[in-house]
mmCIF file of C-alpha atoms in Angstrom:
data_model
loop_
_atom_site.group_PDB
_atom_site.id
_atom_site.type_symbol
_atom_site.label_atom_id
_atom_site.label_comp_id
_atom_site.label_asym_id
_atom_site.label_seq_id
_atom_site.Cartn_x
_atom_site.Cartn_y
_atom_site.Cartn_z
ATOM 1 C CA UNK A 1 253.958 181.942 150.319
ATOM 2 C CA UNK A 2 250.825 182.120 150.102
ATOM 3 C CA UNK A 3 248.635 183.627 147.453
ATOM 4 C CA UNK A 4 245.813 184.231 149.155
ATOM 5 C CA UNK A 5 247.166 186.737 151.329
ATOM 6 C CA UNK A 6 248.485 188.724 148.471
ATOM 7 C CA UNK A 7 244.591 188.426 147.230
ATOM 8 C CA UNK A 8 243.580 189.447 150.398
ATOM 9 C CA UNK A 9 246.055 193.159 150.458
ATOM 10 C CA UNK A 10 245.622 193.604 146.746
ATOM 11 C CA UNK A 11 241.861 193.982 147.180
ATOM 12 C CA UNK A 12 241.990 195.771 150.137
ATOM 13 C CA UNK A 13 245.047 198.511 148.443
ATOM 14 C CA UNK A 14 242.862 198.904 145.118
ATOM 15 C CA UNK A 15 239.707 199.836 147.902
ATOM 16 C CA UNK A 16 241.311 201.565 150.255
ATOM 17 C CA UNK A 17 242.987 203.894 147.315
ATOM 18 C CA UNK A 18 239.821 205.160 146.049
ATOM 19 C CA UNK A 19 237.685 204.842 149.560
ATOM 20 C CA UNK A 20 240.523 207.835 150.454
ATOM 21 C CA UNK A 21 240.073 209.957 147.254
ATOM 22 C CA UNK A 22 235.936 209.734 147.928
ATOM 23 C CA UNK A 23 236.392 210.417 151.827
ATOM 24 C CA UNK A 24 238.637 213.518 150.982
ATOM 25 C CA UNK A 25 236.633 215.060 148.840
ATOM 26 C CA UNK A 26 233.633 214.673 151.274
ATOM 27 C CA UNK A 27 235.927 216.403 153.332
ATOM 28 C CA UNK A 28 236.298 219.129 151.597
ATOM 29 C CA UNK A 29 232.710 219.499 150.342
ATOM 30 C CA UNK A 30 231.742 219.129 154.020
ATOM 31 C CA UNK A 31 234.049 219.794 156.813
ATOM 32 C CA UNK A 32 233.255 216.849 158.449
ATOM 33 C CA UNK A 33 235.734 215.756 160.439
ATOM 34 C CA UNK A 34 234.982 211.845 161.293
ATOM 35 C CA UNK A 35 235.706 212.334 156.880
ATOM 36 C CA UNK A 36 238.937 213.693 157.286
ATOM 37 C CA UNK A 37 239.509 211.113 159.869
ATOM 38 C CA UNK A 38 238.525 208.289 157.875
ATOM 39 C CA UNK A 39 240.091 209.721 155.116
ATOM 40 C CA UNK A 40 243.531 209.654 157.094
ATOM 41 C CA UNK A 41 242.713 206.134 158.146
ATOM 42 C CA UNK A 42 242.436 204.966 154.351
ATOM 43 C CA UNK A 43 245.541 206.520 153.587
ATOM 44 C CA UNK A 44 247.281 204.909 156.334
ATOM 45 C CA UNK A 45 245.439 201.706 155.416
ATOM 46 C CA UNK A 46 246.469 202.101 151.731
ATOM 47 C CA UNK A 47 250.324 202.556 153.451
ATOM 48 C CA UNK A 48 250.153 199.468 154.965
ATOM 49 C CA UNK A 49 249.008 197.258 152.295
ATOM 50 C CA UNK A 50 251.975 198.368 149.975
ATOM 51 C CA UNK A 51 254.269 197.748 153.234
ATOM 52 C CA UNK A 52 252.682 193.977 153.416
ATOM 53 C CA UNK A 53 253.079 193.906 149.871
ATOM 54 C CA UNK A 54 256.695 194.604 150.155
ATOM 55 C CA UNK A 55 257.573 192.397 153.376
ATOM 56 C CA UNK A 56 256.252 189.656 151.160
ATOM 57 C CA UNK A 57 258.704 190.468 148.121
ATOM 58 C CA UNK A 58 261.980 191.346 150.668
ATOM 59 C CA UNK A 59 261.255 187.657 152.397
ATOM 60 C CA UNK A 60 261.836 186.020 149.120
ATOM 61 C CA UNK A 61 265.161 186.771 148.880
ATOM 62 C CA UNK A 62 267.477 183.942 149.320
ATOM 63 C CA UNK A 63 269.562 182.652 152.286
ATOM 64 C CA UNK A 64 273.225 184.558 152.690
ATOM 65 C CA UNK A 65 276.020 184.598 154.936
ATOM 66 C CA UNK A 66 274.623 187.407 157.471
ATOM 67 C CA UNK A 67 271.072 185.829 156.956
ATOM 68 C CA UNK A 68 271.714 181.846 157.011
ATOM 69 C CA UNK A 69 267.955 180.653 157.604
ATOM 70 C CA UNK A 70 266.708 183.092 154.994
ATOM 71 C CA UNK A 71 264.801 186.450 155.575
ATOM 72 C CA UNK A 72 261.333 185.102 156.127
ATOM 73 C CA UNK A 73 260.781 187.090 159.080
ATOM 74 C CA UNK A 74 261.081 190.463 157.446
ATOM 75 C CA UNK A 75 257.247 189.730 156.449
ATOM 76 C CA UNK A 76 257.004 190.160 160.592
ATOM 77 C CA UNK A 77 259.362 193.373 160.479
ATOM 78 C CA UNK A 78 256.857 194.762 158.147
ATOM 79 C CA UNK A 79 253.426 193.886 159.978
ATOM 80 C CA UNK A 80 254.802 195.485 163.285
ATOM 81 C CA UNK A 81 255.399 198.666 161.274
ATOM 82 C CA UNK A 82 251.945 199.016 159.947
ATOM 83 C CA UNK A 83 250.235 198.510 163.629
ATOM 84 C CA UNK A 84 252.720 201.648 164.208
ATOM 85 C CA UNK A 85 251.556 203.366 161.180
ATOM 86 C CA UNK A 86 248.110 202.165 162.100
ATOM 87 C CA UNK A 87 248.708 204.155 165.268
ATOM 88 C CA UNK A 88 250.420 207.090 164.755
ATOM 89 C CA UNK A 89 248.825 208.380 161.833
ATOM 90 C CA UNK A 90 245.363 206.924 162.191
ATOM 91 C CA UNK A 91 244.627 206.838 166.129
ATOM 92 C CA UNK A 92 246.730 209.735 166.855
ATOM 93 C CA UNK A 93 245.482 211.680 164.304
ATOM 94 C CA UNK A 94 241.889 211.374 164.966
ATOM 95 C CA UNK A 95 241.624 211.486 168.458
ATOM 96 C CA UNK A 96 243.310 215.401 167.864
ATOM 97 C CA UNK A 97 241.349 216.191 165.196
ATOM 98 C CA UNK A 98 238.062 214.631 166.987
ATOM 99 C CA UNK A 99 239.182 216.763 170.508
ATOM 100 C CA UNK A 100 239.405 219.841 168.424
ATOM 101 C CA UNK A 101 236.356 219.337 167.112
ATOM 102 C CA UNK A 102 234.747 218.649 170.581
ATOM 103 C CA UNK A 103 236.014 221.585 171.866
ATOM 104 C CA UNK A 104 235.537 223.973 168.512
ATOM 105 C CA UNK A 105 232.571 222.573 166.795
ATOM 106 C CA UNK A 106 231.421 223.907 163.177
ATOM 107 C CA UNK A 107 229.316 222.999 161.222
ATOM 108 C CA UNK A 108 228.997 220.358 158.248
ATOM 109 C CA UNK A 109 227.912 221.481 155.275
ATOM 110 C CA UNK A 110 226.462 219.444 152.224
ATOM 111 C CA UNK A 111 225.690 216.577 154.649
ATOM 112 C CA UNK A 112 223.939 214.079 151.916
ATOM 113 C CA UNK A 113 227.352 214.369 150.261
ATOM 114 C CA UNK A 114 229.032 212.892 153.599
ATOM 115 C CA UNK A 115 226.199 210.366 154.085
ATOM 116 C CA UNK A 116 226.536 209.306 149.995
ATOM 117 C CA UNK A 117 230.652 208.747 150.624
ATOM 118 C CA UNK A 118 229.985 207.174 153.866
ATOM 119 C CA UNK A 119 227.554 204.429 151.716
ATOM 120 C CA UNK A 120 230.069 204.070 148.976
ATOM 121 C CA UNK A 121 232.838 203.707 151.024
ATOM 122 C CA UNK A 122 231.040 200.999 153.624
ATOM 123 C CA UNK A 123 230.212 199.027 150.522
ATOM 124 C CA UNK A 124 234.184 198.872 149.096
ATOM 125 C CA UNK A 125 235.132 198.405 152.233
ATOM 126 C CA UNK A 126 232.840 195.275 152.622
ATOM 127 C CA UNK A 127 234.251 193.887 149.736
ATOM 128 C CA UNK A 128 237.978 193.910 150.600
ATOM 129 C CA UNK A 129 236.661 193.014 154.196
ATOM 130 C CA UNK A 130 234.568 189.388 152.277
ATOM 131 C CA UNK A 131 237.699 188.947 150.308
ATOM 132 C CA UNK A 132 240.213 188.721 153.059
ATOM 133 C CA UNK A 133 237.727 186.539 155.072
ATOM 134 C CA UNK A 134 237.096 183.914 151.764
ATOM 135 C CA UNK A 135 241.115 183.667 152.007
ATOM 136 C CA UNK A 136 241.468 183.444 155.149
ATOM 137 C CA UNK A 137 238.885 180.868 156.361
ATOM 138 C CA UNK A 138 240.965 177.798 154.978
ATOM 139 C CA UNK A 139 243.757 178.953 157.469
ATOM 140 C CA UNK A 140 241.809 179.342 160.238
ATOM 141 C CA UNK A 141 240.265 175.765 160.546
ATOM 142 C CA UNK A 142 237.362 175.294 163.102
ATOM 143 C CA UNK A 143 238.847 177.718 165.643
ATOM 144 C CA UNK A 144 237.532 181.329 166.280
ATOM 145 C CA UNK A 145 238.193 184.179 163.826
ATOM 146 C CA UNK A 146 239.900 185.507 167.519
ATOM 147 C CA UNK A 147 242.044 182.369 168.038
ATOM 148 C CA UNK A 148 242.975 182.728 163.759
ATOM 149 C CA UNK A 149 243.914 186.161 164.777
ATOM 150 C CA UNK A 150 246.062 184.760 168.011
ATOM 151 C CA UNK A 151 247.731 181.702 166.297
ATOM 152 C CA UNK A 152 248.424 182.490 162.513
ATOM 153 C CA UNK A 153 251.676 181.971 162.120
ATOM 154 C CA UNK A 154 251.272 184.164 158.547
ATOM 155 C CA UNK A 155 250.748 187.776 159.275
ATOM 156 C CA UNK A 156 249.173 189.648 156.951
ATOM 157 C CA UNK A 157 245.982 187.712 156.336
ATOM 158 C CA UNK A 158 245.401 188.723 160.286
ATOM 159 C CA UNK A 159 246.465 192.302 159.639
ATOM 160 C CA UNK A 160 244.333 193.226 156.611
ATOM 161 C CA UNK A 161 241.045 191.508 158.320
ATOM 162 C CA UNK A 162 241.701 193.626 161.756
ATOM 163 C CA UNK A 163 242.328 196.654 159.391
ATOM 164 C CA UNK A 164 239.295 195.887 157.748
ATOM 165 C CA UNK A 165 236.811 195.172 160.631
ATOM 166 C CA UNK A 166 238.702 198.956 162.176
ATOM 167 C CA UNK A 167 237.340 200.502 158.615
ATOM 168 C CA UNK A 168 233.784 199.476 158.611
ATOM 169 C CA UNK A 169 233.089 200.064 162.291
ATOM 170 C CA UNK A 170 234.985 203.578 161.836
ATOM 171 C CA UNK A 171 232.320 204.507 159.074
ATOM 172 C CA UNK A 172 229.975 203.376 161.364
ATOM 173 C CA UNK A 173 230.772 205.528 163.786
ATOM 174 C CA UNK A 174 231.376 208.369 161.080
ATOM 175 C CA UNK A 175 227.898 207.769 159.749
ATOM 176 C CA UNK A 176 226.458 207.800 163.033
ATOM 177 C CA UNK A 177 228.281 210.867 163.952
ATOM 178 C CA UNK A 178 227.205 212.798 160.600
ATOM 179 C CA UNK A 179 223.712 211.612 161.061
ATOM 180 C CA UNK A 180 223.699 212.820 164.669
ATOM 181 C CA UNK A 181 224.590 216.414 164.211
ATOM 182 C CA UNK A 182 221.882 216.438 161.342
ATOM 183 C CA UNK A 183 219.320 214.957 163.049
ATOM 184 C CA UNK A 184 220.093 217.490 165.983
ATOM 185 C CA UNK A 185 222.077 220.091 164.292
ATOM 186 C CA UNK A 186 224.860 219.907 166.980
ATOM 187 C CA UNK A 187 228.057 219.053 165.308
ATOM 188 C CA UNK A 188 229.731 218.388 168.137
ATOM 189 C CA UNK A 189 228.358 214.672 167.630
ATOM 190 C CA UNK A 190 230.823 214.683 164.848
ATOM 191 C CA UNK A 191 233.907 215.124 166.940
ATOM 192 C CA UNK A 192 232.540 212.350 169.175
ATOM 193 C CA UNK A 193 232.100 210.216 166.502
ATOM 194 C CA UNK A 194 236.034 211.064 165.486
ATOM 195 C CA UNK A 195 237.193 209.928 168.824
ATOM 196 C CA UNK A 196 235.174 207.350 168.759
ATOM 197 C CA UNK A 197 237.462 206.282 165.614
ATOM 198 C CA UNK A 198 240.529 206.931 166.904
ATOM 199 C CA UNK A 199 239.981 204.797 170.137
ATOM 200 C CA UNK A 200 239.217 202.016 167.802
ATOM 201 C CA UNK A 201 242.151 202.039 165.821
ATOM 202 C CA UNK A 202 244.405 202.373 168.966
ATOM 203 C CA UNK A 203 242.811 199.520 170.197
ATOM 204 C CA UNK A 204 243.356 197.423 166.795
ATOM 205 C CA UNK A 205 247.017 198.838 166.837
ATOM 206 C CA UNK A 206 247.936 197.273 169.834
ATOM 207 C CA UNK A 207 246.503 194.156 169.351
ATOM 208 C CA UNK A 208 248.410 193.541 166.214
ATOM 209 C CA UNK A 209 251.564 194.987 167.820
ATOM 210 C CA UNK A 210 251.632 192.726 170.254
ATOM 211 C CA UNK A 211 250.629 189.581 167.688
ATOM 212 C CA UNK A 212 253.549 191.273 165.351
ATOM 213 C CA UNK A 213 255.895 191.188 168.248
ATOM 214 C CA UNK A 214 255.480 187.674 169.583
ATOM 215 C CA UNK A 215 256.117 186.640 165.866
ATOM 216 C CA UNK A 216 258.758 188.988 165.282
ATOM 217 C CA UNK A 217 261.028 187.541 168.124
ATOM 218 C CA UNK A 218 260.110 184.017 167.626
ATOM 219 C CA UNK A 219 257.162 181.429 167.864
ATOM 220 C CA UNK A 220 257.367 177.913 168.184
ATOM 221 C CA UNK A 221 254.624 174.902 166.159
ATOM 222 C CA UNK A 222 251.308 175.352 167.448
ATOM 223 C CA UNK A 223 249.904 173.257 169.563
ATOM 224 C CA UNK A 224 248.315 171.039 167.194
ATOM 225 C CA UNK A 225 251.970 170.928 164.795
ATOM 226 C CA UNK A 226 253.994 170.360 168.094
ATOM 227 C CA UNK A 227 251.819 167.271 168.232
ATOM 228 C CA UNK A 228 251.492 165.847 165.130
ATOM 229 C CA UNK A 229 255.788 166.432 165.333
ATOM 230 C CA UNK A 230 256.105 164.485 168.603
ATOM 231 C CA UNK A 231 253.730 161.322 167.322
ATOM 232 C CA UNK A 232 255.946 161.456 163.949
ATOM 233 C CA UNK A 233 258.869 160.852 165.839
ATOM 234 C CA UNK A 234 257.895 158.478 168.364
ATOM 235 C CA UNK A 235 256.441 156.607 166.209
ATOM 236 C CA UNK A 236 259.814 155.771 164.206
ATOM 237 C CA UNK A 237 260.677 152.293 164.508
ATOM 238 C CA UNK A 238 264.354 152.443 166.570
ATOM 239 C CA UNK A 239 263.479 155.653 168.421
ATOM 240 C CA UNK A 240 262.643 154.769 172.001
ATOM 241 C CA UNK A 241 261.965 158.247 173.157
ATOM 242 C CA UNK A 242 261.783 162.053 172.408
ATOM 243 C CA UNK A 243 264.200 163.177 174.845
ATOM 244 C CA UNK A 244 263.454 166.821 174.526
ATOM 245 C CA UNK A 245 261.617 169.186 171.546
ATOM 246 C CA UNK A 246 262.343 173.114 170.372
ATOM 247 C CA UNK A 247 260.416 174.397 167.434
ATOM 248 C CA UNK A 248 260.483 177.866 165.826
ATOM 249 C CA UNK A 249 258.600 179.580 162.733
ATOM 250 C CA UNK A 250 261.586 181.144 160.753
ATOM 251 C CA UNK A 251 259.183 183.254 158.875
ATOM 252 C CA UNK A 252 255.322 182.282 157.957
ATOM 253 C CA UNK A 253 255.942 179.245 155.801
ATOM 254 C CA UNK A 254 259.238 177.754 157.466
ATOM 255 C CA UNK A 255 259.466 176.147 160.596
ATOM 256 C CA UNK A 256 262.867 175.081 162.073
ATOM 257 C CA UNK A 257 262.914 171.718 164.451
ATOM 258 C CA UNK A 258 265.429 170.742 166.775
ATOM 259 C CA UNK A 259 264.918 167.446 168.973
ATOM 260 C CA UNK A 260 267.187 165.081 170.758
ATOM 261 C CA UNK A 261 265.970 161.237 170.205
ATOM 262 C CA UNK A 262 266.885 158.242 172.668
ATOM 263 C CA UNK A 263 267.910 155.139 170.847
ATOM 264 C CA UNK A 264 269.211 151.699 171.914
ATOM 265 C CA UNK A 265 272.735 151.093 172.757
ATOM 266 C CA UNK A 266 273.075 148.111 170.416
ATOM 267 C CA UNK A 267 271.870 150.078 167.486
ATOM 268 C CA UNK A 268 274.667 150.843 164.942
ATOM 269 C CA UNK A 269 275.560 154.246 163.133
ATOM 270 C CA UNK A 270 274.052 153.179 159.607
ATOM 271 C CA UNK A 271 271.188 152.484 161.463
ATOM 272 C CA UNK A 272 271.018 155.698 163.190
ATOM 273 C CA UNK A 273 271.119 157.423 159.749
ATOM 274 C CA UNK A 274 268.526 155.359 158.536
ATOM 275 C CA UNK A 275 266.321 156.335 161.752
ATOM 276 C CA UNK A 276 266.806 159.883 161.189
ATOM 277 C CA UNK A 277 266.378 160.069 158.269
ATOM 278 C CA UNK A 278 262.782 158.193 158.348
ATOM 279 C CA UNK A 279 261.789 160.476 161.205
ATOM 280 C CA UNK A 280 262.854 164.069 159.118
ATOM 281 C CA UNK A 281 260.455 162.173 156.213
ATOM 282 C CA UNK A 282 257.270 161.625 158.953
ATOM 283 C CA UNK A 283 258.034 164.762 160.093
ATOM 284 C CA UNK A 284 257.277 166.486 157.122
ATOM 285 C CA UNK A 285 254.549 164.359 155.707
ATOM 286 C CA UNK A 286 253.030 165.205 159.228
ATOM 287 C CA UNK A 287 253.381 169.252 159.179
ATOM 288 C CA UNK A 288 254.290 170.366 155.775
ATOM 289 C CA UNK A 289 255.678 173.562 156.886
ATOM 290 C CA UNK A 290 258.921 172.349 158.476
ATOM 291 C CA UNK A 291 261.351 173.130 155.976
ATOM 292 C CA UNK A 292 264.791 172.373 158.723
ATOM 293 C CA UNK A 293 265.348 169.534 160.695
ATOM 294 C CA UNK A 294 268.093 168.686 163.345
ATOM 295 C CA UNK A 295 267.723 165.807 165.435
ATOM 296 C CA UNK A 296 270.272 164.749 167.487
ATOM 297 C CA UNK A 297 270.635 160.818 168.295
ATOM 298 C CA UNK A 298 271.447 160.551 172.220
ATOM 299 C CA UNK A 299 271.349 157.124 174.418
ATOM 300 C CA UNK A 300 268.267 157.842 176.748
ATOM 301 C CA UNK A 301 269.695 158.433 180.300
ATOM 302 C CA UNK A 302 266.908 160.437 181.225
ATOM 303 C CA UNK A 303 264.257 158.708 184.353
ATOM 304 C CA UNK A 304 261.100 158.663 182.691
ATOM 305 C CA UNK A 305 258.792 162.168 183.192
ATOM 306 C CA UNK A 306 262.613 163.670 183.301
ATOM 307 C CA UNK A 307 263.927 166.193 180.769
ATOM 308 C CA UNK A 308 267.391 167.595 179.867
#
């Protein structure tokens, strides 16, 4: 498991905790309600980082009878519920409060107290926001923070950067709104900038929904692992051809692999051993995440471009 990650959430819990405290008292010094809004959105924020913290603890419990390939998908079970939290309470939430304060404006009151909070909080948030970037751009390789986001196989190094990009364009948009109805004493700007918020997180939400969801009912190597895996075992001496390939992750750190192998017809049993067992070893040496292997020995009887 990897420590980073747990880097990466504890920063961004220890932030997020006081970045709430600050935003509700602005709040309630001001009336602002792209404040209460944020404020709700730290909250939930600070929800989901002890939820991530927890899906990593529950997935280290060992293999049982009901749960024989361990429970290192419950860090997935875990991530789906915070992009609901993430939803319900902070998108939900704001675009109501942001619509009643569209239709119902008042006023906000002690405004360079909203604007100081707003400054404070952007710079914590920037912090945990640097943090889970410095952890997370080992992982991600020469690809696209996007394609990190699409093809981590570990899910809460994606979840706490998305969460963390939502937070500092939501202040944005709350400082922008607060500045607004100063500069032109309509406060309606400030509802506007509270849907504005909510929008955002929706959006966020159901992109790591449906990232959680893919991973929560199975994803096989990447493209790159389901490579290096097929050139590990074709190229063990007595293996004439990978008949057929299924890989899953089991939970971020364990991937399961399942292949059928043609050998010769002349080869004999202790020599089948020997194969497989040399192929399981370049297997691993080749993607260090595969933690079970079953490969099945078959005589190849499938025509060449064929598959069974």
């Amino acid at each position: 498991m990897s420590s980073g990650s747990t880097r990466a959430i504890l920063a961004a819990l220890g932030a997020n905790a006081g970045i709430a405290a600050a935003k509700f008292l602005g709040f309630a010094v001001t009336g602002s309600s792209a404040l209460l809004a944020e404020a709700v959105h730290s909250v939930a924020d600070t929800g989901n980082q002890t939820l991530l913290l927890w899906g990593q603890r529950a997935a280290r419990r060992a293999a049982d009878a009901d749960h024989p390939f361990g429970h290192g998908r419950t860090r997935y079970f875990w991530s789906f519920v915070v992009a609901l939290v993430l939803f319900t309470l902070g998108a939900v939430f704001a675009l109501y409060e942001g619509y009643h304060k569209i239709v119902a404006p008042t006023a906000i009151s002690a405004p360079v107290v909203a604007l100081s909070i707003l400054a404070v909080a952007i710079a914590l948030e920037t912090y945990s926001f640097s943090t889970a970037v410095r952890e997370s751009r080992p992982l991600r390789g020469t690809g696209s923070w996007w394609q990190f986001i699409r093809t981590s196989r570990s899910p809460e190094l994606p979840v706490v950067l998305l969460e963390d990009t939502g937070a500092l364009v939501g202040l944005c948009f709350a400082l922008a709104g607060v500045g607004l109805t100063v500069l032109t004493g309509d406060p309606v700007w400030d509802g506007v900038a509270t849907v504005g918020i909510g929008v955002l997180l929706g959006v966020i939400a159901v992109i790591l929904m449906v990232e959680m969801y893919s991973l929560l009912i199975g994803e096989g190597a990447t493209a790159a692992e389901d490579a290096a895996i097929r050139a590990a075992v074709t190229g063990t001496d007595n293996v004439d051809r990978l008949i057929h390939l299924r890989t899953q992750y089991l939970g971020p750190d364990e991937l399961l692999v399942a292949a059928k192998i043609a050998v010769a017809a002349d080869v004999d049993l202790a020599t089948v051993a020997a194969t497989i067992d040399d192929a399981e070893a370049r297997i691993r040496a080749a993607v260090p995440a595969v933690r079970l292997i079953y490969l099945e020995p078959d005589l190849d009887r499938t025509p060449p471009g064929g598959r069974r």
